[in-house]
Amino acid sequence: NSALSVKAGANDAVSVTGGSLSADKNMGLYGGSVKLDNVKTAKATGYIDLIAGNASNYERVYNETSKQHDDGHDLTASSANAITVKDSTLTSGDGIAAFGGKISVSGSTLTNTGKVGEIDVNAVSEYGTVHGDDDTWTATKDNTLTVSKSTLTNSSTADDDKAIELQGGKVTIMDG
């Protein structure tokens, strides 16, 4: 049982081009920017996190179970804190989360196959917790989210985890 966690500083890039990524548990790619290009398989039996920005705690920024700490902003991001998922396939057993200042998903497939978990793609300037278990976020017009020629599928059967959530200051979904 192993997890895959790649962390870079808030001003550094995490970039994976080609190949495959796999984790028996959770997978997290954290840094100033995150790029997956032509990654044929990124698969985890647990969750997959892609986090770009300045986070007080990168590990599972939005996870309900991690919200045992004080209220506050867990992530701040500008449009320079970009997440790019291009021509890639991500498969999770417990949800997929992408939090950054600017996000582009193109030619890709994001799938949650687990009984629980959401697919959350959020282009925000701030993300945090309120009352220990609720989330709050702020987005400006510069926090853009673009999804093109991609498929997002959530197979969760849990009543409160069936969501595919796309949020940002400007959200664009296009097929062509």
mmCIF file with all atom_site columns, C-alpha atoms in Angstrom, residues 15-19 35-40 84-88:
data_model
loop_
_atom_site.group_PDB
_atom_site.id
_atom_site.type_symbol
_atom_site.label_atom_id
_atom_site.label_alt_id
_atom_site.label_comp_id
_atom_site.label_asym_id
_atom_site.label_entity_id
_atom_site.label_seq_id
_atom_site.pdbx_PDB_ins_code
_atom_site.Cartn_x
_atom_site.Cartn_y
_atom_site.Cartn_z
_atom_site.occupancy
_atom_site.B_iso_or_equiv
_atom_site.pdbx_formal_charge
_atom_site.auth_seq_id
_atom_site.auth_comp_id
_atom_site.auth_asym_id
_atom_site.auth_atom_id
_atom_site.pdbx_PDB_model_num
ATOM 1  C CA . SER A 1 15 ? 5.339  18.633 -14.733 1.00 0.00 ? 15 SER A CA 1
ATOM 2  C CA . VAL A 1 16 ? 4.749  15.097 -15.999 1.00 0.00 ? 16 VAL A CA 1
ATOM 3  C CA . THR A 1 17 ? 4.941  14.418 -19.726 1.00 0.00 ? 17 THR A CA 1
ATOM 4  C CA . GLY A 1 18 ? 4.069  10.996 -21.136 1.00 0.00 ? 18 GLY A CA 1
ATOM 5  C CA . GLY A 1 19 ? 4.064  7.692  -19.324 1.00 0.00 ? 19 GLY A CA 1
ATOM 6  C CA . LYS A 1 35 ? 1.051  20.071 -15.671 1.00 0.00 ? 35 LYS A CA 1
ATOM 7  C CA . LEU A 1 36 ? 0.061  16.634 -16.938 1.00 0.00 ? 36 LEU A CA 1
ATOM 8  C CA . ASP A 1 37 ? 0.682  16.239 -20.672 1.00 0.00 ? 37 ASP A CA 1
ATOM 9  C CA . ASN A 1 38 ? -0.049 12.992 -22.491 1.00 0.00 ? 38 ASN A CA 1
ATOM 10 C CA . VAL A 1 39 ? -0.098 10.978 -19.259 1.00 0.00 ? 39 VAL A CA 1
ATOM 11 C CA . LYS A 1 40 ? -1.886 7.866  -20.472 1.00 0.00 ? 40 LYS A CA 1
ATOM 12 C CA . THR A 1 84 ? -2.973 21.960 -17.131 1.00 0.00 ? 84 THR A CA 1
ATOM 13 C CA . VAL A 1 85 ? -4.287 18.480 -17.914 1.00 0.00 ? 85 VAL A CA 1
ATOM 14 C CA . LYS A 1 86 ? -3.809 17.748 -21.610 1.00 0.00 ? 86 LYS A CA 1
ATOM 15 C CA . ASP A 1 87 ? -4.433 14.477 -23.470 1.00 0.00 ? 87 ASP A CA 1
ATOM 16 C CA . SER A 1 88 ? -4.359 12.542 -20.187 1.00 0.00 ? 88 SER A CA 1
#
